Structure formats: C-alpha cells, structure tokens
Short mmCIF file of C-alpha atoms in Angstrom, two decimals:
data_model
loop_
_atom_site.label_atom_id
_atom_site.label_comp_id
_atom_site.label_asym_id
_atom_site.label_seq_id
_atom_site.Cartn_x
_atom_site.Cartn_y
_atom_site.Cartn_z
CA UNK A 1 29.44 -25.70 -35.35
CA UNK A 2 25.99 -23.65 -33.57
CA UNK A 3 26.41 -23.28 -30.14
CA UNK A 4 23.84 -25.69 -28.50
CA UNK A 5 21.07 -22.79 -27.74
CA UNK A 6 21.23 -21.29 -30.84
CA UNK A 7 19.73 -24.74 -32.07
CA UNK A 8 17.38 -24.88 -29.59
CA UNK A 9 16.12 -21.42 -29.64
CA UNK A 10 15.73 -22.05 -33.71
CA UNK A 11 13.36 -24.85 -33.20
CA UNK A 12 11.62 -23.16 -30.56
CA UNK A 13 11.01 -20.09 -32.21
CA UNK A 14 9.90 -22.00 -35.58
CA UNK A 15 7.34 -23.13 -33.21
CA UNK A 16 6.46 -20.34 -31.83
CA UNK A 17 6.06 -18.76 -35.35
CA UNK A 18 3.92 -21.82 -36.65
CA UNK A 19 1.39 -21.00 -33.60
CA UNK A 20 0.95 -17.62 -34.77
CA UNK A 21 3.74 -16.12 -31.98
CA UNK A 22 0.17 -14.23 -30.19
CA UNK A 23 2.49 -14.37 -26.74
CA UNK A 24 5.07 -11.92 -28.51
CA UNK A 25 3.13 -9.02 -28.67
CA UNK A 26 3.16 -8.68 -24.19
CA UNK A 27 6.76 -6.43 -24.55
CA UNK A 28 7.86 -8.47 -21.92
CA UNK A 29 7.68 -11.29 -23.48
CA UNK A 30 9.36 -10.43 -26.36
CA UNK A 31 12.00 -8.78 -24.04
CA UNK A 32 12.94 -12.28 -22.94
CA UNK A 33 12.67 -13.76 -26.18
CA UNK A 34 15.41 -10.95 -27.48
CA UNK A 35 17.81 -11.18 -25.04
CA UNK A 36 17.82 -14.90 -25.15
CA UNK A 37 18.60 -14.53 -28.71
CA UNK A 38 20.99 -11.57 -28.60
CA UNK A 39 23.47 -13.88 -25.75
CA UNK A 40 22.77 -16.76 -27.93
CA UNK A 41 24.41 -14.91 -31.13
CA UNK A 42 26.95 -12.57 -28.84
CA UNK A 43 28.36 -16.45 -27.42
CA UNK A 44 28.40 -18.27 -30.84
CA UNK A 45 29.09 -15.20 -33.51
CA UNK A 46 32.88 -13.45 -32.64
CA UNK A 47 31.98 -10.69 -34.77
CA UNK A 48 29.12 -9.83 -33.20
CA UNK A 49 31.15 -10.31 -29.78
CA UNK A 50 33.72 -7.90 -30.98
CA UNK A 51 31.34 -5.11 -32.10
CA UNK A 52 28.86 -5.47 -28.91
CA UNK A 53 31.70 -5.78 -26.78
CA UNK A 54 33.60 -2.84 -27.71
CA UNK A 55 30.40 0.16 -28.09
CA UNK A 56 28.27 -0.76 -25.13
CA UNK A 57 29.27 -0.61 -21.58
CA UNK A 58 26.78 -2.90 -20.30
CA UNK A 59 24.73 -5.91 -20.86
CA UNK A 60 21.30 -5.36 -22.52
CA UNK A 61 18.32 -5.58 -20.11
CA UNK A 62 15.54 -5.26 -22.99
CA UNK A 63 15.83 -5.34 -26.98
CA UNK A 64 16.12 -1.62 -26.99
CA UNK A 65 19.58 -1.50 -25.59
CA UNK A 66 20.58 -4.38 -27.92
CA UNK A 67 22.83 -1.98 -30.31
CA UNK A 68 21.29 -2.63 -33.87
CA UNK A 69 23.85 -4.01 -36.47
CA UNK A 70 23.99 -1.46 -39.63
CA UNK A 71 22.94 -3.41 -42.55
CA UNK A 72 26.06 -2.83 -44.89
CA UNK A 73 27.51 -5.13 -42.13
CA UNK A 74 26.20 -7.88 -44.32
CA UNK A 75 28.20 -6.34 -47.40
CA UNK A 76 31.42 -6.78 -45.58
CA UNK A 77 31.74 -10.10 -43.24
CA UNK A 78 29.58 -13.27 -43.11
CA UNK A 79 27.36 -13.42 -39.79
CA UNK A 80 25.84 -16.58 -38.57
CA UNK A 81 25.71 -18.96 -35.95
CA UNK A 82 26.70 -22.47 -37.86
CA UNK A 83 26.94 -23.69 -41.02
CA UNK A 84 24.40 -21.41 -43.36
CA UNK A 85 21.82 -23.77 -45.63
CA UNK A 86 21.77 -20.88 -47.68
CA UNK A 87 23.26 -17.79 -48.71
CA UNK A 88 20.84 -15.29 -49.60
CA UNK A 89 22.42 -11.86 -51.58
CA UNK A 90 20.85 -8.59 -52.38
CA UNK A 91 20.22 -7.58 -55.68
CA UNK A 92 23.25 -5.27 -56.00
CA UNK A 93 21.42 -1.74 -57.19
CA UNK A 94 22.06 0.08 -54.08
CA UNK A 95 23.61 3.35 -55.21
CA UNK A 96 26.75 2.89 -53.78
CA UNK A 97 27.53 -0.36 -52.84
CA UNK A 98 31.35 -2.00 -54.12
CA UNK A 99 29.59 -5.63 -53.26
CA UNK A 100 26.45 -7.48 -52.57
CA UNK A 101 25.26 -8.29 -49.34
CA UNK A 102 24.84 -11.53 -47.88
CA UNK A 103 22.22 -13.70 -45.45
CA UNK A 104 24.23 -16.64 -44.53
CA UNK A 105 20.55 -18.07 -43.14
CA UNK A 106 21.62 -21.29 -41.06
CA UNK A 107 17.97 -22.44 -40.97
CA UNK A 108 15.72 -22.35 -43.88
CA UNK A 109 13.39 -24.23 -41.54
CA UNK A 110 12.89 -21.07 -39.99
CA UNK A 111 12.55 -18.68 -42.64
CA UNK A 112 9.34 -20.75 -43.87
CA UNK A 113 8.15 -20.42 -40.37
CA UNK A 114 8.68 -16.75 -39.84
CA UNK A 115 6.83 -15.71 -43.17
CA UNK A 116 4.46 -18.52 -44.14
CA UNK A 117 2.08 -17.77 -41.35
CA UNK A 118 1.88 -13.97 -42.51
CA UNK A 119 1.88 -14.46 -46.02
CA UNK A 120 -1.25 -16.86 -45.79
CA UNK A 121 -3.33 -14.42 -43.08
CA UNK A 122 -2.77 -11.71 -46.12
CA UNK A 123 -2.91 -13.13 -49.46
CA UNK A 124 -5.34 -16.31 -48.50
CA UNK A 125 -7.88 -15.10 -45.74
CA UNK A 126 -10.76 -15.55 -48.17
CA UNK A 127 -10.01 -18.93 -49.93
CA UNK A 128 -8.56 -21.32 -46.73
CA UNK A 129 -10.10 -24.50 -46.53
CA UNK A 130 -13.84 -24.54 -45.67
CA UNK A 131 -14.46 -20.98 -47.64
CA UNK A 132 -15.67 -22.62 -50.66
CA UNK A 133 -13.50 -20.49 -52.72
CA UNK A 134 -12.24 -21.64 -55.78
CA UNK A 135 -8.34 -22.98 -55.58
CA UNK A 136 -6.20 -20.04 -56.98
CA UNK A 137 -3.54 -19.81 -60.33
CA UNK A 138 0.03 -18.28 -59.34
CA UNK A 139 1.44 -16.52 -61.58
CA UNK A 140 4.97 -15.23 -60.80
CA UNK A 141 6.93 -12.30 -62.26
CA UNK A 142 9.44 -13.06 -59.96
CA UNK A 143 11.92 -16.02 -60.76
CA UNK A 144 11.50 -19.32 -60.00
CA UNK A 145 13.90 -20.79 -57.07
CA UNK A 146 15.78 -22.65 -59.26
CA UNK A 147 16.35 -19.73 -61.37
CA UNK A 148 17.85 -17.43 -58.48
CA UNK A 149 19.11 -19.97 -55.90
CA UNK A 150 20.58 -17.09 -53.86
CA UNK A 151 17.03 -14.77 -53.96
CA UNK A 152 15.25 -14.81 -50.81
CA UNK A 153 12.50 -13.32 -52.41
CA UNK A 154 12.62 -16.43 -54.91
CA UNK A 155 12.33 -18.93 -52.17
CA UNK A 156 9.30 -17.13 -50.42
CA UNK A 157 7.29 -17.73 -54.04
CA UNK A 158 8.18 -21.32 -54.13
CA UNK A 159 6.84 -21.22 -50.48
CA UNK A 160 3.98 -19.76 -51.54
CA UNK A 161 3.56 -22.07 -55.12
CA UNK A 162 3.19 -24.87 -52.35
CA UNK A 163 0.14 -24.19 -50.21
CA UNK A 164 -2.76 -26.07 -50.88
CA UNK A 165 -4.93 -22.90 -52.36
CA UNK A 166 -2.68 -22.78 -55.10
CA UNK A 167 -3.52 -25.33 -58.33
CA UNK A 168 -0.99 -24.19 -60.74
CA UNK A 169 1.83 -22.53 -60.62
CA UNK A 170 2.73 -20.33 -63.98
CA UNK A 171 6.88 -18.53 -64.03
CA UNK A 172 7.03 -15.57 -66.14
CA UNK A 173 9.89 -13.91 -65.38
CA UNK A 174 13.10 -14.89 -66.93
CA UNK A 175 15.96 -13.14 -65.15
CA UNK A 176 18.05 -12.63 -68.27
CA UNK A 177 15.22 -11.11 -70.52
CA UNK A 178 12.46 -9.87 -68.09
CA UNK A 179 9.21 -10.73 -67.88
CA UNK A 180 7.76 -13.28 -70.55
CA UNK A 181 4.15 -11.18 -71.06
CA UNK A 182 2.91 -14.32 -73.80
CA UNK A 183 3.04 -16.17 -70.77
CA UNK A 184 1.21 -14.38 -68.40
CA UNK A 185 -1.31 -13.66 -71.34
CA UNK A 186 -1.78 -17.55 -72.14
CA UNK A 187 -2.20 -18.01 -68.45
CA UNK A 188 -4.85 -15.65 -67.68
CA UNK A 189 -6.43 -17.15 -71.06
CA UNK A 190 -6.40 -20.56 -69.99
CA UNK A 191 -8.45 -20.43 -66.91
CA UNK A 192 -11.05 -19.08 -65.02
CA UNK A 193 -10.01 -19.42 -61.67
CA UNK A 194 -8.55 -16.07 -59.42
CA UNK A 195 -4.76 -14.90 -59.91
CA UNK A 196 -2.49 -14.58 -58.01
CA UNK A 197 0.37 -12.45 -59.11
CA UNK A 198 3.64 -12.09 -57.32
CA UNK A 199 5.66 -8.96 -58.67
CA UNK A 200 8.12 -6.89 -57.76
CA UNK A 201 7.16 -3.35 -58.84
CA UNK A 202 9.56 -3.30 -61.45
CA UNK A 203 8.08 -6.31 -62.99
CA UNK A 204 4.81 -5.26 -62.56
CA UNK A 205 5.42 -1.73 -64.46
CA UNK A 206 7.07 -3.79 -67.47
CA UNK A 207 4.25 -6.34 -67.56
CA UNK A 208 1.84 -3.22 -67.75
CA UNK A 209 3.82 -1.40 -70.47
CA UNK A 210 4.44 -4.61 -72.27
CA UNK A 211 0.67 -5.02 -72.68
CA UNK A 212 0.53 -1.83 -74.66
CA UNK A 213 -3.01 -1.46 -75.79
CA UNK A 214 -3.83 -4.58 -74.63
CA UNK A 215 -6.13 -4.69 -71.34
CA UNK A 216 -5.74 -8.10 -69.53
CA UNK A 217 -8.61 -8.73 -67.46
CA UNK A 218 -7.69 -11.05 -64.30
CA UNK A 219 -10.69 -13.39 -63.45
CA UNK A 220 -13.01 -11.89 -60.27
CA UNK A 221 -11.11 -12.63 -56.71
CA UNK A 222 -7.77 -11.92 -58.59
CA UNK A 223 -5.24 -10.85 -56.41
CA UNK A 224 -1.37 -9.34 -56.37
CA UNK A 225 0.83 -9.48 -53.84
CA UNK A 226 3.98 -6.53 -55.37
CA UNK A 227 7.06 -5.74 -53.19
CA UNK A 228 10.27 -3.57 -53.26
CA UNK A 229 10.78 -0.63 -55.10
CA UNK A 230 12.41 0.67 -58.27
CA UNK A 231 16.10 1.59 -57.39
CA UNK A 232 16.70 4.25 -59.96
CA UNK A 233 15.94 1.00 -62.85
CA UNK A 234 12.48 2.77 -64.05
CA UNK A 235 11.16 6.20 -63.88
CA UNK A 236 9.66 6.38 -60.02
CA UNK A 237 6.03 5.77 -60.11
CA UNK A 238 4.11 6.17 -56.88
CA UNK A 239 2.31 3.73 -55.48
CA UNK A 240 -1.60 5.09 -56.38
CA UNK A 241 -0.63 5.52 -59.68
CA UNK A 242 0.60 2.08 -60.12
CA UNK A 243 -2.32 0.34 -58.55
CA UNK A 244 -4.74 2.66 -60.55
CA UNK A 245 -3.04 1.67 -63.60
CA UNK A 246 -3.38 -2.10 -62.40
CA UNK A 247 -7.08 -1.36 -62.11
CA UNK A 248 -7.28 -0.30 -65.76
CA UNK A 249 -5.36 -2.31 -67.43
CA UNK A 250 -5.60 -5.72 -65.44
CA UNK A 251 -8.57 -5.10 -63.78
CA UNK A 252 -7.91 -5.80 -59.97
CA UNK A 253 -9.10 -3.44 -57.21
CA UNK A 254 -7.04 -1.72 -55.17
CA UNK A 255 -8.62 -3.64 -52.63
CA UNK A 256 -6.82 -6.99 -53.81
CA UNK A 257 -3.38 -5.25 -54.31
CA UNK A 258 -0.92 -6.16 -51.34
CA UNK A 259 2.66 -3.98 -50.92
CA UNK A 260 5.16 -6.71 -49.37
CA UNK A 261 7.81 -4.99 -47.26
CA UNK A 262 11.21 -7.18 -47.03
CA UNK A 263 14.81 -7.48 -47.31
CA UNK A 264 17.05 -9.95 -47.84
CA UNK A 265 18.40 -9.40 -44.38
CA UNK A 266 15.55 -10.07 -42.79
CA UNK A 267 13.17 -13.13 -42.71
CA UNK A 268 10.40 -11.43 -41.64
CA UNK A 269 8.16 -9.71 -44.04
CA UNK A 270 5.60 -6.70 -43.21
CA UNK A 271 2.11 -6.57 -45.32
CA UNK A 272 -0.08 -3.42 -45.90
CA UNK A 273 -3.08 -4.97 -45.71
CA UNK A 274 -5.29 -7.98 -46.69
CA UNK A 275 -6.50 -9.20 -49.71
CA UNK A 276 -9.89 -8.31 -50.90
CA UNK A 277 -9.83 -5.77 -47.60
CA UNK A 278 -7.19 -3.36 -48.20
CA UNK A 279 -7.63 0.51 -48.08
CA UNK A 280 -6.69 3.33 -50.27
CA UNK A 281 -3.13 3.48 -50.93
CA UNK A 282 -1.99 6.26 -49.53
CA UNK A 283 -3.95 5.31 -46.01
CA UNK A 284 -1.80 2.32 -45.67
CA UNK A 285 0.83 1.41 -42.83
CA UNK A 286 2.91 -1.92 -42.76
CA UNK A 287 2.35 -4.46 -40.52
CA UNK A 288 4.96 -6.83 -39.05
CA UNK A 289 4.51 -10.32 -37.46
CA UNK A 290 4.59 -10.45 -33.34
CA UNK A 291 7.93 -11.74 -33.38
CA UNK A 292 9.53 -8.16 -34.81
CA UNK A 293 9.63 -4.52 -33.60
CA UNK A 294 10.35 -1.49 -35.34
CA UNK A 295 11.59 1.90 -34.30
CA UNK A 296 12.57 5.15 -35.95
CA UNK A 297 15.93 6.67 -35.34
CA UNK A 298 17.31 10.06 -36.02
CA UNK A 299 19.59 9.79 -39.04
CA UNK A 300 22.26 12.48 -37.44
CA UNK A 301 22.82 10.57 -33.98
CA UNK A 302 20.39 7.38 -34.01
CA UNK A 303 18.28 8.69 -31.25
CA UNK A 304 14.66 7.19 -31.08
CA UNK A 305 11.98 9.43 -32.23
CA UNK A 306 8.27 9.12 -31.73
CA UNK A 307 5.46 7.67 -33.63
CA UNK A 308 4.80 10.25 -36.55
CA UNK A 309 8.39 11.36 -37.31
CA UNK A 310 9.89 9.78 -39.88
CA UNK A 311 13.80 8.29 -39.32
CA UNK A 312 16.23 5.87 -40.20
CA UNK A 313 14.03 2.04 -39.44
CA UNK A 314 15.76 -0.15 -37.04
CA UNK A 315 14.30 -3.93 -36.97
CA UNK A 316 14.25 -6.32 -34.63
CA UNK A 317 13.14 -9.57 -35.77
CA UNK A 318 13.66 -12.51 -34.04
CA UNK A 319 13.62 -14.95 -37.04
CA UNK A 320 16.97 -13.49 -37.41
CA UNK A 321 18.06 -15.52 -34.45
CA UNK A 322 21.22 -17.62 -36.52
CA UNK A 323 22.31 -13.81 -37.73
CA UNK A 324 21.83 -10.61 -36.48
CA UNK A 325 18.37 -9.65 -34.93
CA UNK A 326 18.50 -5.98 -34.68
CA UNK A 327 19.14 -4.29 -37.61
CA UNK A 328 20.09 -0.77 -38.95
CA UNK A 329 18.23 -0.07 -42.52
CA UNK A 330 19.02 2.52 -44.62
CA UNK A 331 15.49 3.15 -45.20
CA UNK A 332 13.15 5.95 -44.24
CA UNK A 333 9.80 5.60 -42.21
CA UNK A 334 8.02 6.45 -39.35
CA UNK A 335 5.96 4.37 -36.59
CA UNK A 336 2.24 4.59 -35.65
CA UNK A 337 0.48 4.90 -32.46
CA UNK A 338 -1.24 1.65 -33.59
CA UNK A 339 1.88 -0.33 -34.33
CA UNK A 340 2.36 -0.01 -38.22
CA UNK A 341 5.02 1.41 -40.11
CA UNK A 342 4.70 3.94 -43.13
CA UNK A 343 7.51 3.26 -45.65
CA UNK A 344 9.20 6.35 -47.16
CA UNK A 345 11.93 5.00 -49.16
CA UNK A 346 15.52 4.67 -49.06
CA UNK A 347 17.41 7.34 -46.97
CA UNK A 348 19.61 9.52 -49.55
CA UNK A 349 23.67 9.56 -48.92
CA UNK A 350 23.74 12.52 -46.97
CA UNK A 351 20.83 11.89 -44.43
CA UNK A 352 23.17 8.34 -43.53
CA UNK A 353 25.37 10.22 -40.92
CA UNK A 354 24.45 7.99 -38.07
CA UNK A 355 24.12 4.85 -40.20
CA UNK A 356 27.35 5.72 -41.79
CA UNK A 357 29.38 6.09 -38.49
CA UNK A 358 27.60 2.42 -36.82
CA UNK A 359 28.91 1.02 -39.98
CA UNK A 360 32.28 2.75 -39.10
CA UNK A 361 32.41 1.34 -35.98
CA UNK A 362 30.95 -2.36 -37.12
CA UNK A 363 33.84 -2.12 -39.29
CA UNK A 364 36.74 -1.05 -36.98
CA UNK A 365 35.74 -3.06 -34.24
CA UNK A 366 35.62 -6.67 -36.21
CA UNK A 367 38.29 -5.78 -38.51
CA UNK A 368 40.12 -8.69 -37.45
CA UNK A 369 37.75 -11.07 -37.54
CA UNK A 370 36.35 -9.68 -41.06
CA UNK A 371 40.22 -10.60 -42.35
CA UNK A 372 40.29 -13.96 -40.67
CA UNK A 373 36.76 -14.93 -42.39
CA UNK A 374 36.88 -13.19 -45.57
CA UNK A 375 40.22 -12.31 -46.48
CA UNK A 376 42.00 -8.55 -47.16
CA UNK A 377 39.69 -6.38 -49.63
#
C-alpha cells in the first residue's frame, strides 16, 4: 500500500508536468519539490530508508545532498512506493550484468505525463493543430507495446502512435527477426504524407543496410526521432556518420533527425533538438524537461565537477517520485553553462570506481531487505 503523499505528490506532479512544469526551473522551487519527494520515498520505501539512513549523517536540505541511488540498484531489489502498474526491464546487453534491471513504475499515469509534453514540443512543433500541416505516418522500428509489454521505450511509441498528428500508425520491427524493411518500404510507398520514424540506432543501421542499393526517399517534412546506442551489437558508428548516411539513403536532413536520451530507469527523456530546427550533430547538447537536473561526478570519488568536464551523470528526475529520484548512471557526459548535457557514452569497467563502491554500499546496507523482497541469489 503507497503511503498517502506519495499518491498525492503523483497526481500533483502529473499536473504539474501536463502544464509544462515552467515553475521548476526557479532552483528553489525544485528544491522543495525534491525533498518533498525524497521524505515521501525515504517514509514509504524501507530500502531506500536503510541505504539513506545508514551513508548520510543528516537530513537533505536541497536535492544535491539527496545521495543518488547507483543504477545497478535496480538489478538487485525492487524499489517502489505501492503496487507497480508496470514493470519496466532493461534490455540486458550491459557488459557485465548477471540480470536485468527493473522499473517497478507504480504510476503509468505519470510516465505519460513526464514525457508526452517533451516529446510533442520536439517531434511536433511544426504540425500542432492550427499549422496547417499535413497529419503525419508513424512508422516504428521499435516494437509495438504489445510486443514488449515490459519495454519502456515500447510504451512511449504507443504514446506517441496516439496523438492527434499521427494518422497511421505502421510496426516494423519484429523483436524475434529485426526489422521488417518490406514494410517500411510499402509504407513509405503508400503515402504521401511526412514520416515519422521511431528507431533505436541499431534499428536504424539495419534498416539502412537492409536497403542495400535501394535509396528510400521519405516524403518532404519527414522526420526521425532515434535513441540509445549500440552496446557492442553493431560495429560503433558515430552519430554524423549515421545521420549523413540517413540523408543519402532516406533522404531526411539532419535538421529533422532527433537523438532521444533515456533509460528505463528514468521516465524522463532528454531531446537534442527540434524537428525541422536541429543543428549539426556534433554541436548538439541534450535537453531535459524542468522537472530533472543533471550533474557530473568524478568517477574515482563522486565529487561534482563543473560544466565542461565530463563525469559519471547523476539524474534527478522527479517523475521518478514512486522509485528512486536521484540516480547514479554509468554513463559519461558533461554539463553546459546553458543547461544541456553532452552524452559521451557508457563509462568503461575501470573508470566505475565510485559507482562501483555506491553500489557496494546500496548493497550492504539493504541486504536484508533485498532477501526479504527478493529472496537469496
């Protein structure tokens, strides 16, 4: 059973994320906000008790003394607040990893809140209602909900299949065989309207190298939205290269091609820019909603660095408020003066001191409650 605030606090912060969540961005704002959410999950979540309680000597008085929660946490011991709607679960190709990890997300209520707002403001500024733009056909190299009921990343597309811009919905991934490139081919052939692809960038270089010889022209106003990266399944490909390829071959600008930053742990997303407006490539930083902050963190002792260094990236992102709002990645970036992130990629084993020693700790300190939950492993 959720402790009374914790319900509370998830409608009002749906709300909050449905009006855009402008007031977040004042730091003290957002300092109340966090700490309202870190007692709410410290009085309902024991596990989260047990590890605050035993590393810090003090209560919190703003979200940077709320002592992130390494993200392997959610490899070893179920954390939420209530009964989860959903169980989310990585994809299980992090080098390293004995198990999957798991979102036990207690509101999915609050998930479409927390990214529907940003996903519209960067893959739909140009064809809203009133633009006169043409309504837009999805096509989806990433599998459809019912085909990955524990993907996260699923559920965002069938968010996204939904809006009112979007007047047909084509699948084309299949997640036994890959992506289906007839389909995508009989789709662009059957209409005139502008694209919108979702792809991971795994999908996106096998739909390119399945074309072979074949260039696919997407209709003017086509747009992709691609996220993630390759985890050691495809030769690495950088990011200009991939989006000049996608300008040969498909013909989209790299103007209309949007990097999604997310993780199943989270249920915020970060964009890199917006569609039809986006710079060069290699220019780009990541933007999160109001409702998350970001910092970089020395990878030997977790110290904060400044903007311009790159680090391990700690999140905090209230939409995480039935979880665990600050998080520890394992992934490598640095902050901007302005507020953006630049993404650097996943933080090799031996740069993971710090991470690896919070994890230590997560791990010591809820032991018991780990057993009680989850059993011996």
């Amino acid at each position: 059973m959720a402790e009374p605030d914790c319900v509370e606090l998830t409608r009002e912060l749906a709300a909050l994320f449905r009006a855009g969540g402008e007031r977040l961005r004042d730091d003290d704002e957002f300092d109340r906000m966090a700490l309202r959410v870190h007692a709410a999950q410290r009085t309902a979540n024991p596990t989260l008790r047990r590890y605050w309680d035993g590393v810090a000597s003090s209560e919190p008085s703003s979200w940077l003394e709320i002592l992130p929660v390494p993200v392997s946490a959610f490899r070893d011991v179920p954390i939420v607040s209530g009964a989860a709607e959903v169980v989310f679960r990585t994809s299980g190709t992090t080098a390293g990893a004995s198990r999957r990890g798991e979102h036990h997300v207690a509101s999915v209520d609050l998930y479409l809140a927390a990214a529907r707002g940003n996903y519209r403001r960067h893959l739909f500024a140009d064809c809203g209602p009133g633009s006169g733009a043409p309504r837009l056909a999805l096509v989806s190299l990433i599998p459809r909900p019912d085909d990955a009921l524990d993907s996260s990343l699923s559920a965002m597309a069938g968010f996204i299949a939904r809006e009112p811009e979007v007047a047909q919905t084509t699948w084309a991934f299949n997640p036994e065989s890959g992506v289906d490139v007839h389909s995508v081919v009989r789709a662009v052939g059957a209409t005139t309207a502008p694209i919108l692809l979702l792809t991971t960038a795994f999908a996106l270089v096998q739909l390119l190298d399945g074309l072979g010889a074949v260039r696919l022209s997407l209709p003017a106003g086509s747009r992709i939205m691609e996220t993630g990266g390759f985890k050691g399944r495809v030769a690495e490909v950088d990011r200009a290269t991939l989006y000049r390829r996608v300008g040969e071959r498909l013909g989209v600008p790299q103007s209309h091609v949007i990097n999604e930053y997310g993780m199943t742990e989270m249920l915020s997303q970060a964009y890199d820019g917006v569609a039809g407006r986006a710079g060069a490539a290699v220019e780009r930083e990541h933007r999160f909603p109001p409702w998350v902050r970001t910092r970089a963190l020395h990878p030997a002792d977790l110290s904060p660095l400044p903007s311009g260094e790159p680090g391990l990236l700690a999140h905090c992102d209230l939409a995480n408020a039935r979880s665990v709002c600050h998080i520890l990645t394992e992934d490598l970036g640095s902050t901007t003066r302005s507020g953006g992130v630049r993404l650097l990629g996943r933080a090799p084993g031996a740069s993971l001191r710090g991470c690896s020693l919070t994890a230590e700790s997560f791990l010591r300190l809820t032991r018991v409650s780990a057993l009680s939950v989850d059993g011996p492993r």
